């Protein structure tokens, strides 16, 4: 039993597809699409655009463009990730990229493999859809992680502005200039919308729902309650900043404590597969005596099912909510 080289070719094609998606994104949107840049995208647009209203309109279109595709069955799942990642590609462009990548994968398999046409069509379609899904999910995860790290610093900047006597919108706009992307542009857009008459609490709550982030919900609720009932907003936000930092510190500590169990689970799940591959490389005829028996395939399916259950349970055990 030797390793089929087609699987290695499939893996190489899928890796090339992921690189191709990233290359297309950077080619179209360039440096403005990168996370964590010192000058956030909103400020770059303000320097290059003719008016502030044009910048607000453009950023709002990019923010809400993925909500228009929720009626499409598949895109209703992809749109949630794309909205959190704030992918600059429109819904139609994402679907077009899926088709383009599927065509590229089909051509690559046609050139480098002799698989049947039905297999090539199915695998290429899975690679096109899966490649875009994996890329968008990775972008969303990185963006949300950056926002979680930037939020306490942004709240501290807002508190400093409030304590020197600035109104909340002005303090929010000042913090947006100091915080890099991705949070800087989001806060700047909220400040711009508030200057045109939108409720700040409503805009913050919309941001919290779009990101599905509990700490931003706390910020929105704090601002809304203070606007309705009064109180020292600087003290409220200062306490909120300490709570967010404590939760983030606790999350890091929990992740460090569970790292050993996580890697142990990954090792225990991956070791049988690695051992099987090594045996196939070292002694290709090791499974020849049993692979033709009637119980070989059912037993292999049961083993892989148990491996999958092991991965799910180990992930559930170390996924501690903070």
CSV table of C-alpha atoms in Angstrom, one decimal:
chain,number,residue,atom,x,y,z
A,1,UNK,CA,0.0,0.0,0.0
A,2,UNK,CA,1.8,3.1,-1.2
A,3,UNK,CA,0.9,6.7,-1.0
A,4,UNK,CA,-1.0,7.9,-4.0
A,5,UNK,CA,0.9,10.9,-5.4
A,6,UNK,CA,-2.4,12.4,-6.5
A,7,UNK,CA,-3.1,13.4,-2.9
A,8,UNK,CA,0.2,15.4,-2.7
A,9,UNK,CA,-0.7,17.1,-6.0
A,10,UNK,CA,-4.2,17.9,-4.6
A,11,UNK,CA,-2.6,19.4,-1.5
A,12,UNK,CA,-0.2,21.5,-3.6
A,13,UNK,CA,-3.0,22.7,-5.8
A,14,UNK,CA,-5.1,23.7,-2.8
A,15,UNK,CA,-2.1,25.6,-1.3
A,16,UNK,CA,-1.6,27.4,-4.6
A,17,UNK,CA,-5.3,28.4,-4.6
A,18,UNK,CA,-4.9,30.0,-1.1
A,19,UNK,CA,-1.9,31.9,-2.3
A,20,UNK,CA,-3.7,33.0,-5.5
A,21,UNK,CA,-6.7,34.4,-3.5
A,22,UNK,CA,-4.3,36.4,-1.3
A,23,UNK,CA,-2.4,37.6,-4.3
A,24,UNK,CA,-5.6,38.8,-6.0
A,25,UNK,CA,-6.8,40.6,-2.9
A,26,UNK,CA,-3.5,42.4,-2.5
A,27,UNK,CA,-3.3,43.2,-6.2
A,28,UNK,CA,-6.7,44.8,-6.3
A,29,UNK,CA,-6.7,46.6,-2.9
A,30,UNK,CA,-3.0,46.8,-2.1
A,31,UNK,CA,-1.7,48.2,1.1
A,32,UNK,CA,-5.0,49.5,2.3
A,33,UNK,CA,-6.3,45.9,2.8
A,34,UNK,CA,-3.6,45.0,5.3
A,35,UNK,CA,-4.4,44.9,9.0
A,36,UNK,CA,-2.7,46.9,11.6
A,37,UNK,CA,-1.2,49.6,9.4
A,38,UNK,CA,-0.1,52.7,11.2
A,39,UNK,CA,-2.3,55.0,9.2
A,40,UNK,CA,-5.8,53.5,9.0
A,41,UNK,CA,-7.7,53.3,5.8
A,42,UNK,CA,-10.2,56.0,6.7
A,43,UNK,CA,-7.5,58.6,7.1
A,44,UNK,CA,-5.9,57.6,3.8
A,45,UNK,CA,-9.3,58.0,2.1
A,46,UNK,CA,-9.8,61.4,3.8
A,47,UNK,CA,-6.5,62.6,2.4
A,48,UNK,CA,-7.2,61.4,-1.1
A,49,UNK,CA,-11.0,62.0,-1.4
A,50,UNK,CA,-12.7,65.3,-2.3
A,51,UNK,CA,-15.2,65.3,0.6
A,52,UNK,CA,-15.8,63.6,3.9
A,53,UNK,CA,-19.3,62.5,2.8
A,54,UNK,CA,-17.8,60.5,0.0
A,55,UNK,CA,-15.5,58.7,2.4
A,56,UNK,CA,-18.5,57.9,4.8
A,57,UNK,CA,-20.6,56.7,1.9
A,58,UNK,CA,-17.8,54.4,0.6
A,59,UNK,CA,-17.0,52.9,4.0
A,60,UNK,CA,-20.7,52.3,4.7
A,61,UNK,CA,-21.1,50.5,1.4
A,62,UNK,CA,-18.1,48.3,2.2
A,63,UNK,CA,-19.5,47.6,5.7
A,64,UNK,CA,-23.0,46.6,4.5
A,65,UNK,CA,-22.3,45.1,1.1
A,66,UNK,CA,-22.3,41.5,2.4
A,67,UNK,CA,-25.7,41.8,4.1
A,68,UNK,CA,-27.3,42.0,0.7
A,69,UNK,CA,-26.3,38.4,-0.2
A,70,UNK,CA,-28.0,36.7,2.8
A,71,UNK,CA,-30.9,35.4,0.6
A,72,UNK,CA,-28.5,33.2,-1.3
A,73,UNK,CA,-28.4,29.8,0.5
A,74,UNK,CA,-24.6,29.3,0.5
A,75,UNK,CA,-23.7,32.9,0.8
A,76,UNK,CA,-25.8,33.3,3.9
A,77,UNK,CA,-23.1,31.3,5.7
A,78,UNK,CA,-20.2,32.9,4.0
A,79,UNK,CA,-21.5,36.5,4.4
A,80,UNK,CA,-21.2,36.2,8.2
A,81,UNK,CA,-17.5,35.5,8.0
A,82,UNK,CA,-17.0,38.0,5.2
A,83,UNK,CA,-18.8,40.7,7.2
A,84,UNK,CA,-16.6,40.1,10.3
A,85,UNK,CA,-13.5,40.1,8.1
A,86,UNK,CA,-14.7,43.2,6.2
A,87,UNK,CA,-13.6,41.7,2.9
A,88,UNK,CA,-13.4,44.5,0.3
A,89,UNK,CA,-14.6,42.1,-2.4
A,90,UNK,CA,-18.3,42.4,-3.1
A,91,UNK,CA,-20.6,39.3,-2.9
A,92,UNK,CA,-20.6,38.8,-6.6
A,93,UNK,CA,-16.8,39.1,-6.7
A,94,UNK,CA,-16.5,36.4,-4.1
A,95,UNK,CA,-18.7,34.0,-6.0
A,96,UNK,CA,-16.8,34.9,-9.2
A,97,UNK,CA,-13.5,34.1,-7.5
A,98,UNK,CA,-14.9,30.7,-6.4
A,99,UNK,CA,-15.7,29.9,-10.0
A,100,UNK,CA,-12.3,31.2,-11.2
A,101,UNK,CA,-10.4,29.1,-8.6
A,102,UNK,CA,-12.4,26.0,-9.4
A,103,UNK,CA,-11.5,26.5,-13.1
A,104,UNK,CA,-7.8,26.9,-12.2
A,105,UNK,CA,-7.9,23.8,-10.0
A,106,UNK,CA,-9.6,21.8,-12.8
A,107,UNK,CA,-6.9,22.8,-15.3
A,108,UNK,CA,-4.1,22.0,-12.8
A,109,UNK,CA,-5.6,18.5,-12.1
A,110,UNK,CA,-6.0,18.0,-15.9
A,111,UNK,CA,-2.4,18.7,-16.5
A,112,UNK,CA,-0.8,16.9,-13.5
A,113,UNK,CA,-3.2,14.0,-12.8
A,114,UNK,CA,-5.1,11.4,-14.7
A,115,UNK,CA,-8.1,11.4,-12.5
A,116,UNK,CA,-11.6,10.8,-14.1
A,117,UNK,CA,-13.4,13.9,-15.2
A,118,UNK,CA,-16.1,13.5,-12.6
A,119,UNK,CA,-13.5,13.4,-9.8
A,120,UNK,CA,-11.7,16.5,-11.3
A,121,UNK,CA,-15.0,18.4,-11.4
A,122,UNK,CA,-16.0,17.5,-7.9
A,123,UNK,CA,-12.5,18.1,-6.3
A,124,UNK,CA,-12.0,21.4,-8.2
A,125,UNK,CA,-15.4,22.7,-7.1
A,126,UNK,CA,-14.6,21.8,-3.5
A,127,UNK,CA,-11.2,23.5,-3.8
A,128,UNK,CA,-12.7,26.7,-5.2
A,129,UNK,CA,-15.4,26.9,-2.5
A,130,UNK,CA,-13.2,25.6,0.3
A,131,UNK,CA,-10.3,27.9,-0.6
A,132,UNK,CA,-12.4,31.0,-0.4
A,133,UNK,CA,-14.1,29.9,2.8
A,134,UNK,CA,-10.8,29.1,4.5
A,135,UNK,CA,-9.3,32.4,3.4
A,136,UNK,CA,-12.3,34.4,4.6
A,137,UNK,CA,-12.4,32.6,7.9
A,138,UNK,CA,-8.7,33.2,8.5
A,139,UNK,CA,-9.1,36.9,7.7
A,140,UNK,CA,-12.1,37.2,10.1
A,141,UNK,CA,-10.2,35.4,12.9
A,142,UNK,CA,-7.2,37.7,12.5
A,143,UNK,CA,-9.3,40.9,12.3
A,144,UNK,CA,-11.4,40.0,15.4
A,145,UNK,CA,-8.3,39.2,17.4
A,146,UNK,CA,-6.7,42.5,16.5
A,147,UNK,CA,-9.9,44.4,17.5
A,148,UNK,CA,-10.0,42.6,20.9
A,149,UNK,CA,-6.4,43.7,21.5
A,150,UNK,CA,-7.0,47.3,20.4
A,151,UNK,CA,-10.3,47.9,22.2
A,152,UNK,CA,-8.9,48.5,25.7
A,153,UNK,CA,-6.4,51.1,24.4
A,154,UNK,CA,-9.2,52.8,22.4
A,155,UNK,CA,-11.4,53.0,25.5
A,156,UNK,CA,-8.5,54.5,27.5
A,157,UNK,CA,-8.0,57.2,24.8
A,158,UNK,CA,-11.7,58.0,24.9
A,159,UNK,CA,-11.6,58.2,28.8
A,160,UNK,CA,-8.6,60.7,28.6
A,161,UNK,CA,-10.6,62.9,26.1
A,162,UNK,CA,-13.6,62.9,28.4
A,163,UNK,CA,-11.6,63.8,31.4
A,164,UNK,CA,-10.1,66.9,29.8
A,165,UNK,CA,-13.6,68.1,28.9
A,166,UNK,CA,-14.2,66.9,25.3
A,167,UNK,CA,-17.7,65.5,24.3
A,168,UNK,CA,-17.9,61.8,23.6
A,169,UNK,CA,-18.1,62.1,19.8
A,170,UNK,CA,-15.0,64.4,19.8
A,171,UNK,CA,-13.1,62.0,22.1
A,172,UNK,CA,-14.2,59.0,19.9
A,173,UNK,CA,-12.9,60.8,16.8
A,174,UNK,CA,-9.6,61.6,18.5
A,175,UNK,CA,-9.2,58.0,19.5
A,176,UNK,CA,-9.9,56.9,16.0
A,177,UNK,CA,-7.0,58.9,14.7
A,178,UNK,CA,-4.6,57.2,17.1
A,179,UNK,CA,-5.8,53.6,16.8
A,180,UNK,CA,-4.6,51.8,13.6
A,181,UNK,CA,-6.8,49.5,11.6
A,182,UNK,CA,-9.0,47.6,11.9
A,183,UNK,CA,-10.6,49.3,14.9
A,184,UNK,CA,-9.4,52.8,14.0
A,185,UNK,CA,-11.5,52.9,10.8
A,186,UNK,CA,-14.6,51.5,12.5
A,187,UNK,CA,-14.5,54.1,15.3
A,188,UNK,CA,-13.8,56.9,12.8
A,189,UNK,CA,-16.8,55.8,10.8
A,190,UNK,CA,-19.0,55.9,13.9
A,191,UNK,CA,-17.7,59.4,14.8
A,192,UNK,CA,-18.5,60.6,11.3
A,193,UNK,CA,-22.0,59.1,11.3
A,194,UNK,CA,-22.6,60.7,14.7
A,195,UNK,CA,-21.6,64.1,13.4
A,196,UNK,CA,-24.3,63.7,10.7
A,197,UNK,CA,-27.0,62.9,13.3
A,198,UNK,CA,-26.9,59.2,14.0
A,199,UNK,CA,-27.1,58.0,17.6
A,200,UNK,CA,-23.7,56.9,18.9
A,201,UNK,CA,-25.1,54.1,21.0
A,202,UNK,CA,-27.0,52.8,18.0
A,203,UNK,CA,-23.9,52.9,15.8
A,204,UNK,CA,-21.9,51.1,18.4
A,205,UNK,CA,-24.5,48.4,18.9
A,206,UNK,CA,-24.6,47.9,15.1
A,207,UNK,CA,-20.8,47.4,15.2
A,208,UNK,CA,-21.1,45.0,18.1
A,209,UNK,CA,-23.8,42.9,16.2
A,210,UNK,CA,-21.7,43.0,13.0
A,211,UNK,CA,-18.6,41.8,14.9
A,212,UNK,CA,-20.5,39.5,17.3
A,213,UNK,CA,-18.1,40.7,20.1
A,214,UNK,CA,-19.3,40.9,23.7
A,215,UNK,CA,-16.8,43.7,24.8
A,216,UNK,CA,-18.1,46.1,22.1
A,217,UNK,CA,-21.6,45.3,23.3
A,218,UNK,CA,-20.6,46.4,26.8
A,219,UNK,CA,-19.2,49.6,25.3
A,220,UNK,CA,-22.4,50.3,23.4
A,221,UNK,CA,-24.7,49.6,26.4
A,222,UNK,CA,-22.5,51.8,28.6
A,223,UNK,CA,-22.8,54.7,26.2
A,224,UNK,CA,-26.5,54.2,25.7
A,225,UNK,CA,-27.4,54.0,29.4
A,226,UNK,CA,-25.3,57.1,30.2
A,227,UNK,CA,-27.0,59.0,27.5
A,228,UNK,CA,-30.4,58.1,28.9
A,229,UNK,CA,-29.9,58.3,32.6
A,230,UNK,CA,-26.7,60.4,33.0
A,231,UNK,CA,-23.6,59.7,35.1
A,232,UNK,CA,-19.9,60.0,34.8
A,233,UNK,CA,-19.1,58.3,31.5
A,234,UNK,CA,-15.4,58.6,32.0
A,235,UNK,CA,-15.6,56.5,35.2
A,236,UNK,CA,-17.9,54.0,33.5
A,237,UNK,CA,-15.6,53.5,30.6
A,238,UNK,CA,-12.5,53.4,32.8
A,239,UNK,CA,-14.1,50.5,34.7
A,240,UNK,CA,-15.0,48.9,31.4
A,241,UNK,CA,-11.5,49.1,30.2
A,242,UNK,CA,-10.2,47.4,33.3
A,243,UNK,CA,-12.8,44.6,32.9
A,244,UNK,CA,-11.9,44.1,29.2
A,245,UNK,CA,-8.2,44.0,30.1
A,246,UNK,CA,-8.8,41.5,32.9
A,247,UNK,CA,-10.9,39.3,30.6
A,248,UNK,CA,-8.3,39.4,27.9
A,249,UNK,CA,-5.5,38.6,30.5
A,250,UNK,CA,-7.6,35.7,31.8
A,251,UNK,CA,-8.2,34.4,28.3
A,252,UNK,CA,-4.5,34.5,27.6
A,253,UNK,CA,-3.8,32.6,30.9
A,254,UNK,CA,-6.5,30.0,30.1
A,255,UNK,CA,-5.0,29.5,26.6
A,256,UNK,CA,-1.6,29.0,28.1
A,257,UNK,CA,-2.9,26.5,30.7
A,258,UNK,CA,-4.8,24.5,28.1
A,259,UNK,CA,-2.0,24.6,25.5
A,260,UNK,CA,-0.5,21.3,26.7
A,261,UNK,CA,-3.9,19.5,26.5
A,262,UNK,CA,-4.5,21.1,23.1
A,263,UNK,CA,-1.2,19.9,21.7
A,264,UNK,CA,-1.6,16.5,23.3
A,265,UNK,CA,-5.0,16.1,21.6
A,266,UNK,CA,-3.5,17.2,18.3
A,267,UNK,CA,-0.6,14.7,18.7
A,268,UNK,CA,-2.9,11.9,19.7
A,269,UNK,CA,-5.2,12.6,16.8
A,270,UNK,CA,-2.5,13.0,14.2
A,271,UNK,CA,-0.1,10.3,15.3
A,272,UNK,CA,-2.1,7.3,13.9
A,273,UNK,CA,-2.4,9.0,10.5
A,274,UNK,CA,1.3,9.9,10.5
A,275,UNK,CA,2.2,6.4,11.6
A,276,UNK,CA,0.2,5.0,8.7
A,277,UNK,CA,1.9,7.2,6.2
A,278,UNK,CA,5.3,6.4,7.5
A,279,UNK,CA,4.6,2.6,7.4
A,280,UNK,CA,3.4,3.1,3.8
A,281,UNK,CA,6.6,4.8,2.9
A,282,UNK,CA,9.0,2.5,4.7
A,283,UNK,CA,7.2,-0.8,3.9
A,284,UNK,CA,4.6,-0.3,1.0
A,285,UNK,CA,3.4,-3.9,1.1
A,286,UNK,CA,2.6,-3.9,4.9
A,287,UNK,CA,-1.1,-3.8,4.4
A,288,UNK,CA,-1.3,-6.1,1.4
A,289,UNK,CA,-2.4,-9.1,3.4
A,290,UNK,CA,-5.4,-7.4,4.9
A,291,UNK,CA,-6.5,-4.7,2.5
A,292,UNK,CA,-8.3,-7.2,0.2
A,293,UNK,CA,-10.4,-8.6,3.1
A,294,UNK,CA,-14.1,-7.7,3.6
A,295,UNK,CA,-13.4,-6.1,7.0
A,296,UNK,CA,-10.6,-3.8,5.9
A,297,UNK,CA,-12.8,-0.9,4.7
A,298,UNK,CA,-15.4,-1.0,7.5
A,299,UNK,CA,-12.6,-1.2,10.1
A,300,UNK,CA,-10.8,1.8,8.5
A,301,UNK,CA,-14.0,3.8,8.5
A,302,UNK,CA,-14.6,3.0,12.2
A,303,UNK,CA,-11.0,4.1,13.1
A,304,UNK,CA,-11.3,7.4,11.2
A,305,UNK,CA,-14.7,8.0,12.9
A,306,UNK,CA,-13.2,7.5,16.3
A,307,UNK,CA,-10.3,9.8,15.4
A,308,UNK,CA,-12.9,12.5,14.3
A,309,UNK,CA,-14.8,12.0,17.6
A,310,UNK,CA,-11.5,12.3,19.5
A,311,UNK,CA,-10.7,15.6,17.8
A,312,UNK,CA,-14.2,17.1,18.5
A,313,UNK,CA,-14.1,16.1,22.2
A,314,UNK,CA,-10.6,17.3,22.8
A,315,UNK,CA,-11.4,20.6,21.1
A,316,UNK,CA,-14.6,20.9,23.3
A,317,UNK,CA,-12.6,20.2,26.5
A,318,UNK,CA,-10.0,22.9,25.8
A,319,UNK,CA,-12.4,25.5,24.4
A,320,UNK,CA,-13.1,27.3,27.7
A,321,UNK,CA,-15.2,30.4,27.4
A,322,UNK,CA,-14.0,33.5,29.3
